[in-house]
Amino acid sequence: MNPTDTPKKNRLKDVLRLVIFLGIGIFFIYWFLLKLDPGQKAAIWQSFREADYLWVGVAMLCCLMSHFLRALRWQLLFQPIGYNPSLGNTYGSVLVAYMANLAFPRAGEVMRCATLRTSEGIPVEKSLGTVVTERIIDVLAFGLVIIIGLLAMFGQAKDWLYNTLSEKYDNLPNMAMIIGVLVALLLIAFAAYKLLWPRLLGIPFFKRIDDMVRGMVDGVKSILHLGTRRTVLFLVYSLAIYLLYILGGLIIFQAFAETRGLGFDAAFVTYLFGTVGMTFSQGGIGVYPVLVQLSLDIYGIPLEVGTACGWLLWGSQQAVVLAVGAAFLIYFSIRKRKQKKQ
C-alpha cells in the first residue's frame, strides 16, 4: 500500500465531512426561510434592528473568557509532562483551533498542537496527548450536563417535554418507573459485561469500543495525577467554562425586550438545545439558531424574536473565534517565518 494513500484518504474524509455537515446547515437555513411569509421575514429583520448590541458585545467578551479558561485548563495538563507554555501562546492556540474547526472538523486539534510547537517548541505528539485527555473530559462533562439537564428540566421546559410526548404516547411512565427501568437496565448491562464481554473482545468492533472506554478511563485518571491543587483547579475551570456558555445565552436575552425576563433556567435549556445543534452541522450553522428559537418557543417567545436571538447568540460566538483566531494565526505565521530565517 502506498504510504501517501492514508493522508489522501484522511483529507478526502475531511472534505466529505465538511460538505455533508455544511450541506445540512445550508439545508436548515433554506428549510426555515421557506416556511416564513414576507411579514415574518420583515419582523425578524426588525428584531435584529431593535436589538441592543451592547449586550451582544458583552456576550462576545463572555465567549472570550470561556476560551481563556480553556487555555488555563490546558496549561495544567502540560506541567506533569515537563512543559510550561505561556498563557498567551496557549490561549492563541485554543482560538486558532476553534477557527480551524469551522473549516474542517477536528482539524483544530492538530492546528493548536502545531501552533504550540511553533511558539513553545513543544513536540506535537506531547501536546496531542493533552488534547485527547481534554476532549475525553469534555465528552464526559457534557454527558453529565445533559443528564443533569434532563433530570432537572425546569418548569415550562418540563411541561413542554411532557406535553410533546403526551401527544404521541397515551400513557407516560412516572419518574419512579423511569428510575426503576434505568436501574434494571444498568444491572443487566453490568451482568452482561461480566459474563459476555471477555468473549466479545475477539470481535474487532467490540475491541475498538473497549479501547475507547479504557482510553476515557485513563484520561480521567490522568487528571488525578496533577496533584490536589491542580486537580481542583482543573475541575473549577471546567465548571466555569460551562457556566460561561450558559451565561452567554442569558446575556443575549438582555438584547431583546421580549427575552429580558427570562432567567438562568431558560438559558440552560437554550444551551442544551444549541449544543445539540452544534453536532448536526458544520459549526452549528443553520441548525443552532433554529434549535435556539425552538427552545425559546417553550417560554412563549415569538418566532421572530427567537430567531434573531438564536442567530445573534450563534453569530457572536463565531465572530469572536474568526476575528481573534485569525489574528493569532497571523501572529504564529509571522513567528514561524522569523524562526526559519534564524
Coordinates of C-alpha atoms in Angstrom, one line a residue:
M1 CA 0.0 0.0 0.0
N2 CA 1.3 3.4 -0.9
P3 CA 2.2 5.4 2.3
T4 CA 0.7 8.5 0.8
D5 CA -2.7 6.8 0.4
T6 CA -3.6 7.2 4.1
P7 CA -3.1 11.0 4.3
K8 CA -5.1 11.3 1.0
K9 CA -7.9 9.2 2.4
N10 CA -8.0 11.3 5.6
R11 CA -8.1 14.5 3.5
L12 CA -10.9 13.1 1.5
K13 CA -12.8 12.1 4.6
D14 CA -12.4 15.7 6.0
V15 CA -13.6 17.2 2.8
L16 CA -16.6 14.9 2.6
R17 CA -17.4 15.6 6.3
L18 CA -17.2 19.3 5.6
V19 CA -19.5 19.1 2.6
I20 CA -22.1 16.9 4.4
F21 CA -22.2 18.9 7.6
L22 CA -22.1 22.3 5.8
G23 CA -24.8 21.0 3.5
I24 CA -27.0 20.1 6.5
G25 CA -26.6 23.6 7.8
I26 CA -27.5 25.3 4.5
F27 CA -30.5 23.0 4.1
F28 CA -31.8 24.0 7.5
I29 CA -31.4 27.7 6.6
Y30 CA -33.3 27.1 3.3
W31 CA -35.9 25.0 5.0
F32 CA -36.5 27.6 7.8
L33 CA -36.7 30.5 5.4
L34 CA -39.1 28.6 3.1
K35 CA -41.6 28.4 6.0
L36 CA -41.7 32.1 6.6
D37 CA -44.0 34.5 5.0
P38 CA -42.9 38.0 4.0
G39 CA -44.4 39.5 7.1
Q40 CA -42.4 37.2 9.4
K41 CA -39.2 37.8 7.5
A42 CA -39.7 41.6 7.9
A43 CA -40.4 41.1 11.6
I44 CA -37.2 39.1 12.1
W45 CA -35.2 41.8 10.4
Q46 CA -37.0 44.4 12.6
S47 CA -35.9 42.3 15.7
F48 CA -32.3 42.5 14.5
R49 CA -32.6 46.3 14.1
E50 CA -34.1 46.8 17.5
A51 CA -31.7 44.6 19.4
D52 CA -29.3 46.2 21.9
Y53 CA -25.9 45.3 20.5
L54 CA -24.1 46.5 23.6
W55 CA -25.3 43.2 25.2
V56 CA -24.1 41.3 22.1
G57 CA -20.6 42.8 22.8
V58 CA -20.8 41.6 26.4
A59 CA -21.7 38.1 25.2
M60 CA -18.6 38.2 23.0
L61 CA -16.4 39.1 25.9
C62 CA -18.1 36.2 27.8
C63 CA -17.1 33.9 24.9
L64 CA -13.5 35.1 25.0
M65 CA -13.4 34.5 28.8
S66 CA -14.6 30.9 28.3
H67 CA -11.8 30.3 25.8
F68 CA -9.3 31.9 28.2
L69 CA -10.4 29.5 31.0
R70 CA -10.0 26.6 28.5
A71 CA -6.4 27.8 27.9
L72 CA -5.7 28.0 31.6
R73 CA -7.1 24.4 32.0
W74 CA -5.0 23.2 29.1
Q75 CA -1.9 24.7 30.7
L76 CA -2.4 22.4 33.7
L77 CA -2.1 19.3 31.6
F78 CA 1.4 20.2 30.4
Q79 CA 3.0 20.5 33.8
P80 CA 3.2 16.8 34.7
I81 CA 5.0 16.1 31.4
G82 CA 7.6 18.8 32.0
Y83 CA 6.4 21.8 29.9
N84 CA 5.2 25.2 30.9
P85 CA 3.8 27.0 27.9
S86 CA 2.9 30.7 28.3
L87 CA -0.7 31.6 28.7
G88 CA -0.7 33.9 25.7
N89 CA 0.5 31.2 23.3
T90 CA -1.8 28.6 24.8
Y91 CA -4.8 31.0 24.5
G92 CA -3.9 31.8 20.9
S93 CA -3.6 28.1 20.1
V94 CA -7.0 27.4 21.5
L95 CA -8.6 30.1 19.4
V96 CA -6.8 29.1 16.2
A97 CA -8.1 25.5 16.9
Y98 CA -11.7 26.7 17.1
M99 CA -11.3 28.7 13.9
A100 CA -9.8 25.8 12.1
N101 CA -12.7 23.6 13.2
L102 CA -15.1 25.9 11.5
A103 CA -13.5 24.9 8.2
F104 CA -12.6 21.3 8.8
P105 CA -13.9 19.1 11.6
R106 CA -11.2 18.0 14.1
A107 CA -8.5 20.0 12.1
G108 CA -8.3 22.3 15.1
E109 CA -6.8 19.7 17.3
V110 CA -3.8 19.3 15.1
M111 CA -3.6 23.1 14.4
R112 CA -3.4 24.0 18.1
C113 CA -0.6 21.5 18.7
A114 CA 1.2 22.8 15.6
T115 CA 1.0 26.4 16.7
L116 CA 2.2 25.5 20.2
R117 CA 5.2 23.7 18.6
T118 CA 6.0 26.9 16.7
S119 CA 5.6 29.2 19.7
E120 CA 6.8 27.0 22.5
G121 CA 8.8 24.2 20.9
I122 CA 6.6 21.5 22.5
P123 CA 6.5 18.3 20.3
V124 CA 3.2 17.7 18.6
E125 CA 2.9 14.2 19.9
K126 CA 3.2 15.5 23.5
S127 CA 0.6 18.2 23.2
L128 CA -1.7 15.8 21.3
G129 CA -1.8 13.6 24.3
T130 CA -3.0 16.5 26.4
V131 CA -5.7 17.4 23.8
V132 CA -7.0 13.8 23.8
T133 CA -7.3 13.9 27.6
E134 CA -9.1 17.3 27.5
R135 CA -11.5 16.1 24.9
I136 CA -12.3 13.0 26.9
I137 CA -13.1 15.1 29.9
D138 CA -15.2 17.4 27.7
V139 CA -17.3 14.5 26.4
L140 CA -17.9 13.1 29.9
A141 CA -18.6 16.6 31.3
F142 CA -21.1 17.4 28.5
G143 CA -22.8 14.0 29.0
L144 CA -23.1 14.8 32.7
V145 CA -24.6 18.2 31.9
I146 CA -27.1 16.6 29.6
I147 CA -28.1 14.1 32.3
I148 CA -28.4 16.8 34.9
G149 CA -30.4 18.9 32.4
L150 CA -32.9 16.1 31.7
L151 CA -33.3 15.3 35.4
A152 CA -33.6 18.9 36.5
M153 CA -35.6 20.1 33.5
F154 CA -37.1 23.4 34.7
G155 CA -40.8 24.4 34.9
Q156 CA -42.0 25.3 31.4
A157 CA -39.4 23.2 29.7
K158 CA -40.5 20.1 31.7
D159 CA -44.2 20.8 30.8
W160 CA -43.3 21.3 27.2
L161 CA -41.4 18.0 27.1
Y162 CA -44.2 16.1 28.8
N163 CA -47.0 17.6 26.6
T164 CA -44.9 16.9 23.4
L165 CA -44.5 13.2 24.5
S166 CA -48.2 13.0 25.6
E167 CA -49.3 13.9 22.0
K168 CA -47.5 10.8 20.8
Y169 CA -47.9 8.4 23.7
D170 CA -51.1 7.8 25.7
N171 CA -49.6 6.5 28.9
L172 CA -46.3 8.1 30.1
P173 CA -44.4 6.4 32.9
N174 CA -43.9 8.4 36.1
M175 CA -40.4 9.3 37.4
A176 CA -40.3 6.3 39.8
M177 CA -40.9 3.9 36.9
I178 CA -38.3 5.6 34.8
I179 CA -35.7 5.4 37.5
G180 CA -36.6 1.7 38.2
V181 CA -36.2 0.9 34.5
L182 CA -32.8 2.7 34.3
V183 CA -31.6 0.8 37.4
A184 CA -32.7 -2.5 35.9
L185 CA -31.0 -1.8 32.6
L186 CA -27.8 -0.8 34.4
L187 CA -27.8 -4.1 36.3
I188 CA -28.5 -6.1 33.1
A189 CA -25.7 -4.2 31.4
F190 CA -23.3 -4.9 34.2
A191 CA -24.2 -8.6 34.3
A192 CA -23.8 -8.9 30.5
Y193 CA -20.4 -7.1 30.8
K194 CA -19.1 -9.6 33.3
L195 CA -20.4 -12.7 31.5
L196 CA -20.1 -11.8 27.8
W197 CA -17.6 -9.1 27.3
P198 CA -14.4 -11.2 27.5
R199 CA -15.8 -13.3 24.6
L200 CA -16.9 -10.3 22.6
L201 CA -13.4 -8.8 22.7
G202 CA -12.4 -11.2 19.9
I203 CA -14.6 -9.2 17.6
P204 CA -12.8 -6.0 16.2
F205 CA -15.9 -3.8 16.7
F206 CA -16.2 -4.5 20.4
K207 CA -12.4 -4.4 20.8
R208 CA -12.5 -0.8 19.5
I209 CA -15.2 0.1 21.9
D210 CA -13.2 -1.5 24.8
D211 CA -10.1 0.5 23.7
M212 CA -12.1 3.7 23.6
V213 CA -13.6 3.2 27.0
R214 CA -10.2 2.3 28.5
G215 CA -8.8 5.4 26.9
M216 CA -11.5 7.5 28.5
V217 CA -10.9 6.0 31.9
D218 CA -7.1 6.6 31.5
G219 CA -7.8 10.2 30.6
V220 CA -9.9 10.7 33.7
K221 CA -7.2 9.0 35.9
S222 CA -4.5 11.3 34.4
I223 CA -6.3 14.3 35.9
L224 CA -5.8 12.8 39.3
H225 CA -2.0 12.8 38.7
L226 CA -2.0 16.6 38.5
G227 CA -1.9 16.9 42.3
T228 CA -4.6 18.0 44.6
R229 CA -4.4 21.7 43.9
R230 CA -4.2 21.4 40.1
T231 CA -6.9 18.8 40.0
V232 CA -9.3 21.1 41.9
L233 CA -8.3 24.0 39.6
F234 CA -9.0 21.7 36.6
L235 CA -12.5 20.9 37.8
V236 CA -13.2 24.6 38.8
Y237 CA -12.1 25.7 35.3
S238 CA -14.3 23.0 33.7
L239 CA -17.3 24.1 35.7
A240 CA -16.7 27.8 35.0
I241 CA -16.4 27.1 31.2
Y242 CA -19.9 25.5 31.1
L243 CA -21.3 28.3 33.3
L244 CA -20.0 30.9 30.9
Y245 CA -21.5 29.1 28.0
I246 CA -24.9 29.3 29.7
L247 CA -24.2 32.9 30.8
G248 CA -23.7 33.8 27.2
G249 CA -27.3 33.0 26.4
L250 CA -28.5 34.8 29.5
I251 CA -26.6 37.9 28.3
I252 CA -28.0 37.7 24.8
F253 CA -31.5 37.6 26.3
Q254 CA -30.9 41.2 27.5
A255 CA -30.6 42.4 23.9
F256 CA -34.3 41.9 23.3
A257 CA -37.2 43.4 25.3
E258 CA -39.2 40.2 24.9
T259 CA -36.5 37.9 26.4
R260 CA -35.1 40.1 29.2
G261 CA -37.4 38.5 31.7
L262 CA -36.0 35.0 31.1
G263 CA -33.7 33.6 33.7
F264 CA -31.0 31.0 34.2
D265 CA -33.4 28.1 33.6
A266 CA -34.2 29.3 30.1
A267 CA -30.5 30.0 29.4
F268 CA -29.7 26.4 30.5
V269 CA -32.4 24.9 28.2
T270 CA -31.2 27.1 25.3
Y271 CA -27.6 25.9 25.9
L272 CA -28.8 22.3 25.7
F273 CA -30.7 22.8 22.5
G274 CA -28.0 24.9 20.9
T275 CA -25.2 22.4 21.7
V276 CA -27.2 19.6 20.1
G277 CA -27.3 21.9 17.0
M278 CA -23.5 22.2 17.0
T279 CA -23.2 18.5 16.4
F280 CA -25.5 18.4 13.4
S281 CA -23.9 20.9 11.1
Q282 CA -20.5 22.5 10.5
G283 CA -20.0 24.9 13.3
G284 CA -23.7 24.7 14.1
I285 CA -24.6 26.9 11.0
G286 CA -28.3 26.9 10.3
V287 CA -29.2 24.3 12.9
Y288 CA -28.0 26.1 16.1
P289 CA -30.2 29.2 15.6
V290 CA -33.3 27.1 14.7
L291 CA -32.9 25.0 17.9
V292 CA -32.4 28.1 20.0
Q293 CA -35.6 29.5 18.5
L294 CA -37.4 26.3 19.3
S295 CA -36.1 26.4 22.9
L296 CA -37.3 30.0 23.3
D297 CA -40.7 29.0 21.9
I298 CA -41.1 26.9 25.1
Y299 CA -41.1 30.1 27.0
G300 CA -43.6 31.8 24.7
I301 CA -41.1 34.0 22.8
P302 CA -42.3 34.9 19.3
L303 CA -40.7 33.1 16.4
E304 CA -39.3 36.4 15.0
V305 CA -37.5 37.4 18.3
G306 CA -36.4 33.8 19.0
T307 CA -34.8 33.5 15.5
A308 CA -33.0 36.8 15.9
C309 CA -31.8 35.8 19.3
G310 CA -30.6 32.4 18.0
W311 CA -28.6 34.0 15.2
L312 CA -27.1 36.7 17.4
L313 CA -26.1 34.0 20.0
W314 CA -24.5 31.9 17.4
G315 CA -23.0 34.7 15.4
S316 CA -21.4 36.4 18.3
Q317 CA -19.5 33.2 19.2
Q318 CA -18.3 32.6 15.7
A319 CA -17.3 36.3 15.1
V320 CA -15.1 36.1 18.2
V321 CA -13.5 32.9 17.0
L322 CA -12.9 34.1 13.5
A323 CA -11.6 37.6 14.4
V324 CA -9.3 36.7 17.3
G325 CA -8.4 33.3 15.9
A326 CA -7.3 34.9 12.6
A327 CA -5.2 37.5 14.5
F328 CA -3.4 34.7 16.4
L329 CA -2.9 32.7 13.3
I330 CA -1.2 35.7 11.6
Y331 CA 0.9 36.1 14.7
F332 CA 2.0 32.4 14.7
S333 CA 2.7 32.5 10.9
I334 CA 5.0 35.6 11.3
R335 CA 6.8 34.0 14.2
K336 CA 7.3 30.8 12.2
R337 CA 8.8 32.8 9.3
K338 CA 11.2 34.5 11.7
Q339 CA 12.3 31.2 13.1
K340 CA 13.1 29.9 9.7
K341 CA 15.3 32.9 8.9
Q342 CA 17.3 32.4 12.0

